[in-house]
Short mmCIF file of C-alpha atoms and ligand atoms in Angstrom, two decimals:
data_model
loop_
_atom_site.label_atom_id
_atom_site.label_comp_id
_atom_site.label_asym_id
_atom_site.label_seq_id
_atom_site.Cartn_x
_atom_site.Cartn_y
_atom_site.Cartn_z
CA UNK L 1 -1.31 -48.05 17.06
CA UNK L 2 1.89 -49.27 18.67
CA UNK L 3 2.50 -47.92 22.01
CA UNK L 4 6.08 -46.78 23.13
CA UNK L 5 7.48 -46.71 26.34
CA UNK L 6 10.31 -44.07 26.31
CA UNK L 7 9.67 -40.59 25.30
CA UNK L 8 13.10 -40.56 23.48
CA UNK L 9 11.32 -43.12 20.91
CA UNK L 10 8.90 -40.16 19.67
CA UNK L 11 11.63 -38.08 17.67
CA UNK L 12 10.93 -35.18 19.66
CA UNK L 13 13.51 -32.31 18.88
CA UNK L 14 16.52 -31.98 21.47
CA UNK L 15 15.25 -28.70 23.12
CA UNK L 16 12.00 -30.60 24.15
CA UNK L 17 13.97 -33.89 25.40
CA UNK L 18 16.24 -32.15 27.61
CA UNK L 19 13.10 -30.40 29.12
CA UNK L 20 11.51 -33.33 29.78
CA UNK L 21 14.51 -34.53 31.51
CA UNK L 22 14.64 -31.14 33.26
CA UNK L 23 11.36 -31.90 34.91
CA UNK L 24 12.09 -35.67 35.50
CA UNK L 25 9.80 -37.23 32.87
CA UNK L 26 11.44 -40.08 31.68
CA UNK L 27 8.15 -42.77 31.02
CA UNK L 28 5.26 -41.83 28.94
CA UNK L 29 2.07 -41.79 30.65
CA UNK L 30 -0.26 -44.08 28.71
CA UNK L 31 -2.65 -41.50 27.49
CA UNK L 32 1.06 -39.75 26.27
CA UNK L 33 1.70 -43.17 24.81
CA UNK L 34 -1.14 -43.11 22.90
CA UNK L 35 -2.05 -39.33 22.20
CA UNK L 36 1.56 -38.36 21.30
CA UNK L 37 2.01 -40.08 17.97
CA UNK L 38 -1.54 -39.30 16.47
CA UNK L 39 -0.81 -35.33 17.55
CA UNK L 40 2.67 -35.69 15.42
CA UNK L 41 0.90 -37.23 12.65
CA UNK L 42 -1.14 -34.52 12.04
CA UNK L 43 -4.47 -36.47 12.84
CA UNK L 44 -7.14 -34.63 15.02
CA UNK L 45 -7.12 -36.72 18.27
CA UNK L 46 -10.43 -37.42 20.94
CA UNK L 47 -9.05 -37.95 24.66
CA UNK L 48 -11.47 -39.05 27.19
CA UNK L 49 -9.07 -38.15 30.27
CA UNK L 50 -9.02 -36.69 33.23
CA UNK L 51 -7.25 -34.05 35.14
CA UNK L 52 -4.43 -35.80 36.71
CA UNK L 53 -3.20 -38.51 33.43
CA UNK L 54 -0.63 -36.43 32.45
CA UNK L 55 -2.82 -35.01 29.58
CA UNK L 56 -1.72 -31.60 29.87
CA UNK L 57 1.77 -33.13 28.10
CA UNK L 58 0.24 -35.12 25.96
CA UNK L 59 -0.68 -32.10 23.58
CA UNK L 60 2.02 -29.76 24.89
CA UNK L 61 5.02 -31.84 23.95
CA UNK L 62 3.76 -32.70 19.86
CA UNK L 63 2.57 -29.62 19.23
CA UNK L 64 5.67 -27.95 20.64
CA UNK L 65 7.44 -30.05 18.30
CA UNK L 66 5.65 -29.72 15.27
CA UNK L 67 5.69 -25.97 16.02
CA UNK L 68 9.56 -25.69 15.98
CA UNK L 69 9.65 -27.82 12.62
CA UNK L 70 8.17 -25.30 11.12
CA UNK L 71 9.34 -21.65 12.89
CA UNK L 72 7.10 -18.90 11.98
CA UNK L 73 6.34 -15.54 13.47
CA UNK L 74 2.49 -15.07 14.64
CA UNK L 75 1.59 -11.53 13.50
CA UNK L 76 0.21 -8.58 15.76
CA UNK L 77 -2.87 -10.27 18.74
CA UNK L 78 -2.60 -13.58 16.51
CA UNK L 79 -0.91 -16.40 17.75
CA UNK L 80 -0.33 -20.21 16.73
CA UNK L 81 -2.22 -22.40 18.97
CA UNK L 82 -5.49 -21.92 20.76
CA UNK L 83 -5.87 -23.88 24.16
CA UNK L 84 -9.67 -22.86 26.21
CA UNK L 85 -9.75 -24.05 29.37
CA UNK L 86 -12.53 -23.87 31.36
CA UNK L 87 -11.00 -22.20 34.87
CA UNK L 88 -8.43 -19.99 35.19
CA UNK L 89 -6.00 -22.50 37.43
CA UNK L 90 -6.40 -24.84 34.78
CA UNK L 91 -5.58 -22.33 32.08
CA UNK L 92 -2.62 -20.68 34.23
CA UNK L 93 -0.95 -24.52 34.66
CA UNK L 94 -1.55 -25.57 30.73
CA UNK L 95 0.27 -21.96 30.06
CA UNK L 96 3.31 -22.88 32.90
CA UNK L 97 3.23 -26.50 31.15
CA UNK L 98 4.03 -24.63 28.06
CA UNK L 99 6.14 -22.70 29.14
CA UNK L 100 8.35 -25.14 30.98
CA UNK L 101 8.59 -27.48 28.32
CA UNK L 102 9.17 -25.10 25.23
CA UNK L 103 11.61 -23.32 27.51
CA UNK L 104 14.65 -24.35 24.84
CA UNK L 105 12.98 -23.31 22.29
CA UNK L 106 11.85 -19.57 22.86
CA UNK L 107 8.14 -20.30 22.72
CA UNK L 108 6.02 -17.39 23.67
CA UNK L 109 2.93 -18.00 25.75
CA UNK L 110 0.21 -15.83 26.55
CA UNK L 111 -2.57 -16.57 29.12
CA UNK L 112 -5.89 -14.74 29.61
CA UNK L 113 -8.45 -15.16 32.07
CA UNK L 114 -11.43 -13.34 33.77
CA UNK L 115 -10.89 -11.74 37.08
CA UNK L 116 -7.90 -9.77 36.44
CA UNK L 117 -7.66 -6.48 34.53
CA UNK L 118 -6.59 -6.35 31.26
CA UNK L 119 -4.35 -4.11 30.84
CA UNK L 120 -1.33 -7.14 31.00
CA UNK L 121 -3.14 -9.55 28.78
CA UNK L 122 -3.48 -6.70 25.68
CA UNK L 123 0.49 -6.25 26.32
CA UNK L 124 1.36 -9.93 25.96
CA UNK L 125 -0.93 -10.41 23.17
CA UNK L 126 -0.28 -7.29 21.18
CA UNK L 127 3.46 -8.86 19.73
CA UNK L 128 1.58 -11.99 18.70
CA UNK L 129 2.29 -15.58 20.68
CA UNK L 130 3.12 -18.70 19.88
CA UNK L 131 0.70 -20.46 22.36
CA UNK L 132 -2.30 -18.46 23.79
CA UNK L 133 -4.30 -20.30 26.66
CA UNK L 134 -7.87 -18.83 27.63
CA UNK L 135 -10.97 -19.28 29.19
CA UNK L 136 -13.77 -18.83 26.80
CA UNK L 137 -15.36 -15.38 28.85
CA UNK L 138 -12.37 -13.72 28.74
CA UNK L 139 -11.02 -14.12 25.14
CA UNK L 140 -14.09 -13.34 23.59
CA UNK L 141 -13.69 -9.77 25.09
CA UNK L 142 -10.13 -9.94 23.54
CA UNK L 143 -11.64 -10.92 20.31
CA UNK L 144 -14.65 -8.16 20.36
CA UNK L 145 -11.94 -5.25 21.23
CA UNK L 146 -9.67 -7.22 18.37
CA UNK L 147 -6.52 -7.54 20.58
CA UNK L 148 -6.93 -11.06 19.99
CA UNK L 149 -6.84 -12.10 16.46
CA UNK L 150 -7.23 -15.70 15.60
CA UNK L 151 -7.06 -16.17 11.95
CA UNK L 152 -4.11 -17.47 11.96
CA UNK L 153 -4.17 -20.27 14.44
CA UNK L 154 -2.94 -23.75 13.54
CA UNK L 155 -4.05 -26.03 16.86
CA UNK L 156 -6.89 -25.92 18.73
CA UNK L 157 -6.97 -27.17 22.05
CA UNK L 158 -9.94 -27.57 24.06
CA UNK L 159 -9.57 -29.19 27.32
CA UNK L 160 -12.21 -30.15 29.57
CA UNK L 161 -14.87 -29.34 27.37
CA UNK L 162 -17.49 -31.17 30.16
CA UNK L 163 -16.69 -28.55 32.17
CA UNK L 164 -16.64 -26.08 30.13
CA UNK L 165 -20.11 -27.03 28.79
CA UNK L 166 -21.27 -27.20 32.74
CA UNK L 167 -20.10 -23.51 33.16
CA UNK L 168 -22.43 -22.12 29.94
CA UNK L 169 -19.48 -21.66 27.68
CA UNK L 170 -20.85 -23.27 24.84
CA UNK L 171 -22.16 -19.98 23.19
CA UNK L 172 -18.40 -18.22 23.83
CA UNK L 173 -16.82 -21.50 22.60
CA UNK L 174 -18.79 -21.60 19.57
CA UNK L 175 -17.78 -17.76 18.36
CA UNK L 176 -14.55 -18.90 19.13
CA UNK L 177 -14.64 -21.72 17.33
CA UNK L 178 -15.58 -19.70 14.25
CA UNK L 179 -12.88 -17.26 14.06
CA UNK L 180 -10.31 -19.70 13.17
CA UNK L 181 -9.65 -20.96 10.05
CA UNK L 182 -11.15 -24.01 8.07
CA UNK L 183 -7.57 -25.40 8.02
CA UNK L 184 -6.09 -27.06 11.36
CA UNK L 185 -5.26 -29.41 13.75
CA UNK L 186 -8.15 -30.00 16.84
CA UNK L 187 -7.43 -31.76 20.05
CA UNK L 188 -10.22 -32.12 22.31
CA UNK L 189 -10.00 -33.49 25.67
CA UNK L 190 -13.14 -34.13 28.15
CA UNK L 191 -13.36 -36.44 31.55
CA UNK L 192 -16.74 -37.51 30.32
CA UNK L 193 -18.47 -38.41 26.94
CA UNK L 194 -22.26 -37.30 27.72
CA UNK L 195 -24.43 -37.46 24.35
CA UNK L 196 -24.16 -33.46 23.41
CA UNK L 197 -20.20 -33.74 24.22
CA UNK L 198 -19.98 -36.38 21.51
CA UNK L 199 -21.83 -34.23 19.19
CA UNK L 200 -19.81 -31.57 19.80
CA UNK L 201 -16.77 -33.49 19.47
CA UNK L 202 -18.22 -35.19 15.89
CA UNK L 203 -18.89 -31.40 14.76
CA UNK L 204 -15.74 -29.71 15.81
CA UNK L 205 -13.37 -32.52 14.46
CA UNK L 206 -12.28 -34.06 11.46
CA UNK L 207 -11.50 -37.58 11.62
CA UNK L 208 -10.36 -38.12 14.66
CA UNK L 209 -7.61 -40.91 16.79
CA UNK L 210 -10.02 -41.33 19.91
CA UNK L 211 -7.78 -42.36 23.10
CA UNK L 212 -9.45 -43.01 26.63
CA UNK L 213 -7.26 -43.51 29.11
CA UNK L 214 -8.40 -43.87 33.29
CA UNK L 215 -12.30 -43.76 33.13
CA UNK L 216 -13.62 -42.66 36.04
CA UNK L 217 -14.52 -45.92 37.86
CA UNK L 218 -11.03 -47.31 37.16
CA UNK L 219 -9.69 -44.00 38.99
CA UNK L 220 -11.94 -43.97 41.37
CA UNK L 221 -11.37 -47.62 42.34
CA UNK L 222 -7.73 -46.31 43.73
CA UNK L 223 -9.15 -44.52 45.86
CA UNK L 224 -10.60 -45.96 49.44
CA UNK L 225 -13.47 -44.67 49.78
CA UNK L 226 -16.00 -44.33 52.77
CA UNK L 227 -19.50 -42.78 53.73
CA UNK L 228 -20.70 -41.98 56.98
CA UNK L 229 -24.14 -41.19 57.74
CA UNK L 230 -24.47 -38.48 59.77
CA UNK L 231 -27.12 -36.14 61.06
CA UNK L 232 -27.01 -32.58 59.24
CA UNK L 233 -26.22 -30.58 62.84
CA UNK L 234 -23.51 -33.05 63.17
CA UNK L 235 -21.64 -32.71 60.14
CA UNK L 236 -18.96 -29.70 61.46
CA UNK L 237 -18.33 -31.72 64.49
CA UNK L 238 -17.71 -34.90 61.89
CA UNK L 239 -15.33 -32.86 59.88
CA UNK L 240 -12.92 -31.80 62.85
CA UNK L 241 -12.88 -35.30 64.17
CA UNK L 242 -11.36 -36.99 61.01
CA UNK L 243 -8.40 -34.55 61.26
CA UNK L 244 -7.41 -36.07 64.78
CA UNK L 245 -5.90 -38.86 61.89
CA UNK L 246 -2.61 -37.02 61.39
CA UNK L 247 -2.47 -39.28 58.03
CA UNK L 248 -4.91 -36.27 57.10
CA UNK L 249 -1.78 -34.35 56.00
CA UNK L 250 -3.47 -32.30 53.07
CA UNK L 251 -7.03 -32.49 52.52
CA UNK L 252 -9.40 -30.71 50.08
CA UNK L 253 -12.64 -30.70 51.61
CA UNK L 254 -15.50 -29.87 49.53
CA UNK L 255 -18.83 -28.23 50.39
CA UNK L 256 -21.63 -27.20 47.72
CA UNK L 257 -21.60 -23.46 47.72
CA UNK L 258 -19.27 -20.45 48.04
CA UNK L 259 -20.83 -19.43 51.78
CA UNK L 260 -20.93 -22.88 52.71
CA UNK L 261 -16.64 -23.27 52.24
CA UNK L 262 -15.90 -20.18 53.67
CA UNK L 263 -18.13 -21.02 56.81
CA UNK L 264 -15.83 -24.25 56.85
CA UNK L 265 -13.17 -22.95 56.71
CA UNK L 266 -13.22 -21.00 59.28
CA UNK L 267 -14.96 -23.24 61.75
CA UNK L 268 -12.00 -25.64 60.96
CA UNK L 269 -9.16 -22.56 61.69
CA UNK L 270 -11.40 -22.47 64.54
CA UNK L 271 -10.68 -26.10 65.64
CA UNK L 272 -7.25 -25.21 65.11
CA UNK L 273 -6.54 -27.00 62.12
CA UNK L 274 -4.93 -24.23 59.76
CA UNK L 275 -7.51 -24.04 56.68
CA UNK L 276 -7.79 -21.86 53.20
CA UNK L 277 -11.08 -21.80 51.46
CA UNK L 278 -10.94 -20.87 47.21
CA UNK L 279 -13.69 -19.99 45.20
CA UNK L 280 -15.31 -17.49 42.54
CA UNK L 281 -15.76 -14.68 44.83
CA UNK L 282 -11.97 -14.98 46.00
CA UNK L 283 -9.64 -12.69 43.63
CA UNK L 284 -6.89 -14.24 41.89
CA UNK L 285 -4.46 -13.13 44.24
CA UNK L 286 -5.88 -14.52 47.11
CA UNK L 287 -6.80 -17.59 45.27
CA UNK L 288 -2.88 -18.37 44.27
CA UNK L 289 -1.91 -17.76 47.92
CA UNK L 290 -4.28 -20.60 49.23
CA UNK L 291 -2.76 -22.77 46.54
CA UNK L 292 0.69 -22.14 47.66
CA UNK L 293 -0.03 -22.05 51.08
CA UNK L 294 -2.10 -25.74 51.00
CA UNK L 295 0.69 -26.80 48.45
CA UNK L 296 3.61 -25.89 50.94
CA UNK L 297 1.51 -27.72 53.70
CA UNK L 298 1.41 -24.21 55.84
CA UNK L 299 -2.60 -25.30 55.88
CA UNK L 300 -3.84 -28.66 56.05
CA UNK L 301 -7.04 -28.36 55.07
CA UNK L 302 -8.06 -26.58 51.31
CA UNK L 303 -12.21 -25.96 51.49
CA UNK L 304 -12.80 -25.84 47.75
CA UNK L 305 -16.21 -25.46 45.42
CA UNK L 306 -16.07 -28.27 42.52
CA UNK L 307 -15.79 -25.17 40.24
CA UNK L 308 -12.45 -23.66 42.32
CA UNK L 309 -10.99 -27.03 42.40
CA UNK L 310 -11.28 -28.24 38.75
CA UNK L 311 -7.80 -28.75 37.26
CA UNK L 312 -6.18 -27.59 40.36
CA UNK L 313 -3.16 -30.39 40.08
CA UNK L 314 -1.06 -30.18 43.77
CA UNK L 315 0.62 -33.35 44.19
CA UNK L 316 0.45 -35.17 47.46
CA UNK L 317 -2.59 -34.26 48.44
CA UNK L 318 -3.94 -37.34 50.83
CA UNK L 319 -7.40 -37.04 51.25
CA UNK L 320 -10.57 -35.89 49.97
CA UNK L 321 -13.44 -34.67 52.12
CA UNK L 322 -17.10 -34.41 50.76
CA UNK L 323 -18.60 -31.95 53.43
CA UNK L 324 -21.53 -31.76 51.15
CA UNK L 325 -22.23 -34.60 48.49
CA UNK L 326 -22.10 -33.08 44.95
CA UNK L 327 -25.56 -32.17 43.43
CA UNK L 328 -23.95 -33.71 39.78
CA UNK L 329 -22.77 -37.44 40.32
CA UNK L 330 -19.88 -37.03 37.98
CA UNK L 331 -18.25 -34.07 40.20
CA UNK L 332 -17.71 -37.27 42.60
CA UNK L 333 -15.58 -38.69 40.50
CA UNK L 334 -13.55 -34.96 39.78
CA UNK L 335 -13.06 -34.73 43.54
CA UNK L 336 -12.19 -37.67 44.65
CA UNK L 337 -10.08 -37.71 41.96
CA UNK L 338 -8.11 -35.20 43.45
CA UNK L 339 -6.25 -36.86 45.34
CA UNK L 340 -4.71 -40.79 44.17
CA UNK L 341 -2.90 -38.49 41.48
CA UNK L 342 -0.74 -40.55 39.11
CA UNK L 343 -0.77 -44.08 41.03
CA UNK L 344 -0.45 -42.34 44.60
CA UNK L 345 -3.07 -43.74 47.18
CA UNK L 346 -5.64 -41.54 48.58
CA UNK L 347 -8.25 -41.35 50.88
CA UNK L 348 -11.77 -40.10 50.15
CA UNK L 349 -14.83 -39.93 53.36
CA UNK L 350 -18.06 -38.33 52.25
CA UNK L 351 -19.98 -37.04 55.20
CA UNK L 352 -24.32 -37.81 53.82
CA UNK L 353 -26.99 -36.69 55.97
CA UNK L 354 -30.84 -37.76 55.58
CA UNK L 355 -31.42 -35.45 52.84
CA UNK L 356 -28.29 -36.97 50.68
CA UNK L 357 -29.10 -40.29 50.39
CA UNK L 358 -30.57 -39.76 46.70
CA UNK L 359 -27.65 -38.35 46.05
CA UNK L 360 -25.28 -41.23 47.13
CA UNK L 361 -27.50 -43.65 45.37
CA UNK L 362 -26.88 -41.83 42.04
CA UNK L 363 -23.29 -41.48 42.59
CA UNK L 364 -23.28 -44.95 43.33
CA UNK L 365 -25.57 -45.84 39.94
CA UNK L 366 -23.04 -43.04 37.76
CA UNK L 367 -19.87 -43.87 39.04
CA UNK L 368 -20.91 -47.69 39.06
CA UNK L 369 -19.38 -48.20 42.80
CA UNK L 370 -20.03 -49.58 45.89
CA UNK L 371 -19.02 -46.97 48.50
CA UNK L 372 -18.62 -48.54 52.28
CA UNK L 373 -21.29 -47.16 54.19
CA UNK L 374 -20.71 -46.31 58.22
CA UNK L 375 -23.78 -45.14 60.36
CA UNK L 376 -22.37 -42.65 62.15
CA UNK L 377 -25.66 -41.90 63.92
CA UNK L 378 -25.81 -45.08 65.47
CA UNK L 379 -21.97 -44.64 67.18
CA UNK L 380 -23.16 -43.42 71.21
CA UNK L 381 -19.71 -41.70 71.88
CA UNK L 382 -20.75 -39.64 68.75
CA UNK L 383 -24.18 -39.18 69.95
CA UNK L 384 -24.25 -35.05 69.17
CA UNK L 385 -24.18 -33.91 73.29
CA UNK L 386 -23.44 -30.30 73.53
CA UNK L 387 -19.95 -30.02 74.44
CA UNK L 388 -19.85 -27.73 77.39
CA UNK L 389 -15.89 -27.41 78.17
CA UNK L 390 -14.19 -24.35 77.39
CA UNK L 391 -13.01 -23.65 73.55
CA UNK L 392 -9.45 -24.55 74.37
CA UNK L 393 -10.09 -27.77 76.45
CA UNK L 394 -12.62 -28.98 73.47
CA UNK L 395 -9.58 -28.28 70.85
CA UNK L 396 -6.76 -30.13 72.61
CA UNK L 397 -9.31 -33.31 73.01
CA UNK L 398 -10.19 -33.19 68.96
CA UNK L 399 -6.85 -32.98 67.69
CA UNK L 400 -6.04 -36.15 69.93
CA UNK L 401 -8.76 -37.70 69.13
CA UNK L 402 -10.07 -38.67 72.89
CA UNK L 403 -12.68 -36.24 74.11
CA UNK L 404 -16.21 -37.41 73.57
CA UNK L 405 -16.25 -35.94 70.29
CA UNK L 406 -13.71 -37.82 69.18
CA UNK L 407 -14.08 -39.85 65.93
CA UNK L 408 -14.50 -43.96 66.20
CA UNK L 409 -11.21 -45.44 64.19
CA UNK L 410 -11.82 -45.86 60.56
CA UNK L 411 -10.61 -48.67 58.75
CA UNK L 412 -8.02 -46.60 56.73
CA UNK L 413 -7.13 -44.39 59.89
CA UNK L 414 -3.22 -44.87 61.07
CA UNK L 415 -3.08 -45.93 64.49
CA UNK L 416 -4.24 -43.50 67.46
CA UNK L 417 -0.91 -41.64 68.54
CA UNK L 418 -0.87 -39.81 72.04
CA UNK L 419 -1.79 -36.27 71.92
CA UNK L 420 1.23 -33.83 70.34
CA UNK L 421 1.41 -30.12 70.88
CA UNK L 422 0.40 -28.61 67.30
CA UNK L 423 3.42 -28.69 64.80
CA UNK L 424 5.57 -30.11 67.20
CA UNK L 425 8.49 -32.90 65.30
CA UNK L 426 8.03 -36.06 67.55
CA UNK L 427 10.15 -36.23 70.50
CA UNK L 428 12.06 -39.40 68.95
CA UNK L 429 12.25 -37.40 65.93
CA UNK L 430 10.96 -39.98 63.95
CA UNK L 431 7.96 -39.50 60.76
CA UNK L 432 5.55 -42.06 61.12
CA UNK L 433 5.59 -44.55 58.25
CA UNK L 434 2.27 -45.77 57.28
CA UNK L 435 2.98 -48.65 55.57
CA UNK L 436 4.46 -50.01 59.17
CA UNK L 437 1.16 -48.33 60.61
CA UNK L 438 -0.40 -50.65 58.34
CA UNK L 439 -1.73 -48.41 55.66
P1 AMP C 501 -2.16 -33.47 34.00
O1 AMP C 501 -3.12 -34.62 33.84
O2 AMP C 501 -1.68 -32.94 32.71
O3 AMP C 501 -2.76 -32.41 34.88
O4 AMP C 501 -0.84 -34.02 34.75
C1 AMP C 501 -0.88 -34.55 36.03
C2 AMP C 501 0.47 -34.57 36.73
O5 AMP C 501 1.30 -35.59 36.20
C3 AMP C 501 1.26 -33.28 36.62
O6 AMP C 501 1.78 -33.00 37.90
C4 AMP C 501 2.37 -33.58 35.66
O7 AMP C 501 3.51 -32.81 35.94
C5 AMP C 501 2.61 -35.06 35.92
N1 AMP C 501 3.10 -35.77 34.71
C6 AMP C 501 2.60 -35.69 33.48
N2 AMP C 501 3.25 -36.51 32.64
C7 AMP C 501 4.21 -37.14 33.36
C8 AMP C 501 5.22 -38.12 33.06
N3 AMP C 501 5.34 -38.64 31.85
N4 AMP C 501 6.01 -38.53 34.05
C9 AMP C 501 5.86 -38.02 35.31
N5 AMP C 501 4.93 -37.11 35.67
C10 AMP C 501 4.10 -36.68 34.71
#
């Protein structure tokens, strides 16, 4: 298959190319390159991609495009394309994608997720959509109540079905699966091709262009990465040294369990560095402000569950954290992958006590990388003393980096700056530039 370079070379209809020039695309990504003209050939397409290479467009733009070739009205709960999604951020940004790029042509878009009452989602089905996006839970309550009908669907669309099949929703996605008809176009998307994804992949399609764009150890090579080997009582103390690097601008730190992000979270607000923590037991609401808040840098630090954080896309976002290796080696590459989005550099430190090693040796065997190892435990200004100054004093020497908990320089660490009040511009009004910091 030839690959093009311009998205103007793809015949897209005129709505569609002046809304990718209202959102500033102007170069095909290459999984776009490659995914785009199987979609608008009608062939059912296999993408081994990950959140983060511009995959979302890669099935939003041709099927947008073959839907206004052919204009037709869903009827009542039906709609025209399918997308599951296995979170509800994830489902919520494929729906704005939509959205934004079928603006021209008066697509209608309906989302539905968990979490939320229902009430809305019956209301914007009931009229029929062009484009409905849904987790798997959800929609099959739409479907059992019949507000969702899905007879008449043309596209499916199923989009990170590893994690999908990590959730359980293999049993939701297979009813799905068989309410649509015989008759249509699949796109399937996954990170990862374990053995019973590839089955499910040679089941649910029909022939299909298989693309692969990024795999993980290519994106994870763009991001530095580093371990240090700490003790487990030492890990908190860790955490708010690395932020005395004011590179740290916005970092997702990840722990292993709900408790364990909110206790994080706030030991960080504690430290004075402005945290959010998201996960499952956070409503939707409160969820969303987090996101805007960490997007709009008002917090510096998002404390995230791998399940919270999947298909989360905020741009800029300059380091990872691992608080707690993940339990699956393949989350690894999902998180660090959060940050080094679409050629940006990033920054990933994975704090391992004694009872992670395992752990690091698998991600190390999975991921097939070499992470830089620093013993931590061995450092004597990090040494663990009890810190017996008062709260405030212990604070102002963290952020600066000097006190005696203060972290050792890291290789990728900018330069150590003399202490600044909190959100203060510098006095010469000047940003510091990393590259002339040497980053
Ligand atoms: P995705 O992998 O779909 O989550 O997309 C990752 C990010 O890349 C999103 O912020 C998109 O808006 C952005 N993006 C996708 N395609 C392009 C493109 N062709 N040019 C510039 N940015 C893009």
């Amino acid at each position: 298959m030839s690959t093009l370079t311009k998205f103007d070379e793809f015949g897209f209809a005129a709505p569609i190319l002046r809304a990718l020039t209202a959102v500033g695309y102007t170069n095909p990504t290459p999984i776009q390159a490659k995914a785009i003209p199987a979609i608008l050939a009608g062939r059912d397409l296999l993408g081994i991609a990950q959140t983060g290479t511009g995959k979302t467009a890669a099935f939003a733009l041709p099927i947008l495009h073959l839907l206004a070739q052919q204009p037709r009205q869903a009827p009542r709960g039906g709609c025209r394309v399918l997308v599951l999604s296995p979170t509800r951020e994830l489902a919520s940004q494929i729906a704005d994608s939509f959205r934004a790029f079928g603006q021209r042509l008066g697509v209608r878009v309906a989302v539905v997720f968990g979490g939320v009452s229902h009430g809305p989602q019956l209301k914007a089905l009931a009229g029929g959509v062009d484009v409905l996006v849904a987790t798997p839970g959800r929609l099959i309550d739409h479907i059992g109540s019949r507000a969702a009908l899905l007879g008449t669907a043309e596209f499916l669309v199923l989009d990170e079905v590893d994690q999908m099949l990590d959730l359980g929703f293999i049993k939701p996605l297979r009813r799905i699966v068989g309410q649509l008809p015989k008759q249509r176009q699949n796109l399937f998307f996954s990170a990862t091709m374990p053995k019973e994804i590839g089955n499910l992949a040679g089941e649910l399609l029909n022939d299909p262009v298989s693309v692969s764009v990024a795999p993980a150890a290519t994106t994870a090579e763009r991001v530095r990465q580093q371990v240090l080997l700490v003790d487990a009582s030492n890990k908190r103390d860790t955490l708010i040294g690395l932020f005395a690097d004011e590179a740290m601008e916005r970092t997702i730190v990840f722990t292993r369990t709900k408790h364990g992000a909110d206790k994080v979270a706030r030991h960080l607000d504690g430290a004075g560095i402005a945290a959010a923590a998201i996960h499952g037991n956070k409503s939707q609401s409160q969820r969303e402000r987090s996101l805007a808040a960490f997007r709009a840098g008002r917090v510096r630090a998002l404390v995230a569950t791998d399940i919270a954080a999947r298909g989360i896309d905020i741009a800029g976002v300059t380091h990872v954290v691992n608080f707690e290796l993940p339990e699956v080696a393949e989350n690894y590459v999902h998180r660090i992958g959060r940050t080094a989005r679409a050629g940006a550099e990033g920054t990933a430190i994975s704090l391992c006590d004694g009872g992670e090693r395992d752990l690091l040796r698998n991600i190390e065997r999975v991921a097939r990388l070499r992470i830089e190892t620093i013993d931590r435990r061995t450092h004597t200004a990090l040494a663990g003393k009890p810190d017996v100054r008062p709260a405030n004093e212990r604070k102002v020497d963290r952020a600066a980096g000097t006190g005696e908990n203060a972290m050792p320089r890291l290789a990728f660490m900018t330069p150590r700056r003399p202490a600044l009040p909190a959100k203060a511009s510098r006095p010469d009004g000047q940003r510091l530039d990393r590259k002339a910091a040497g980053r």
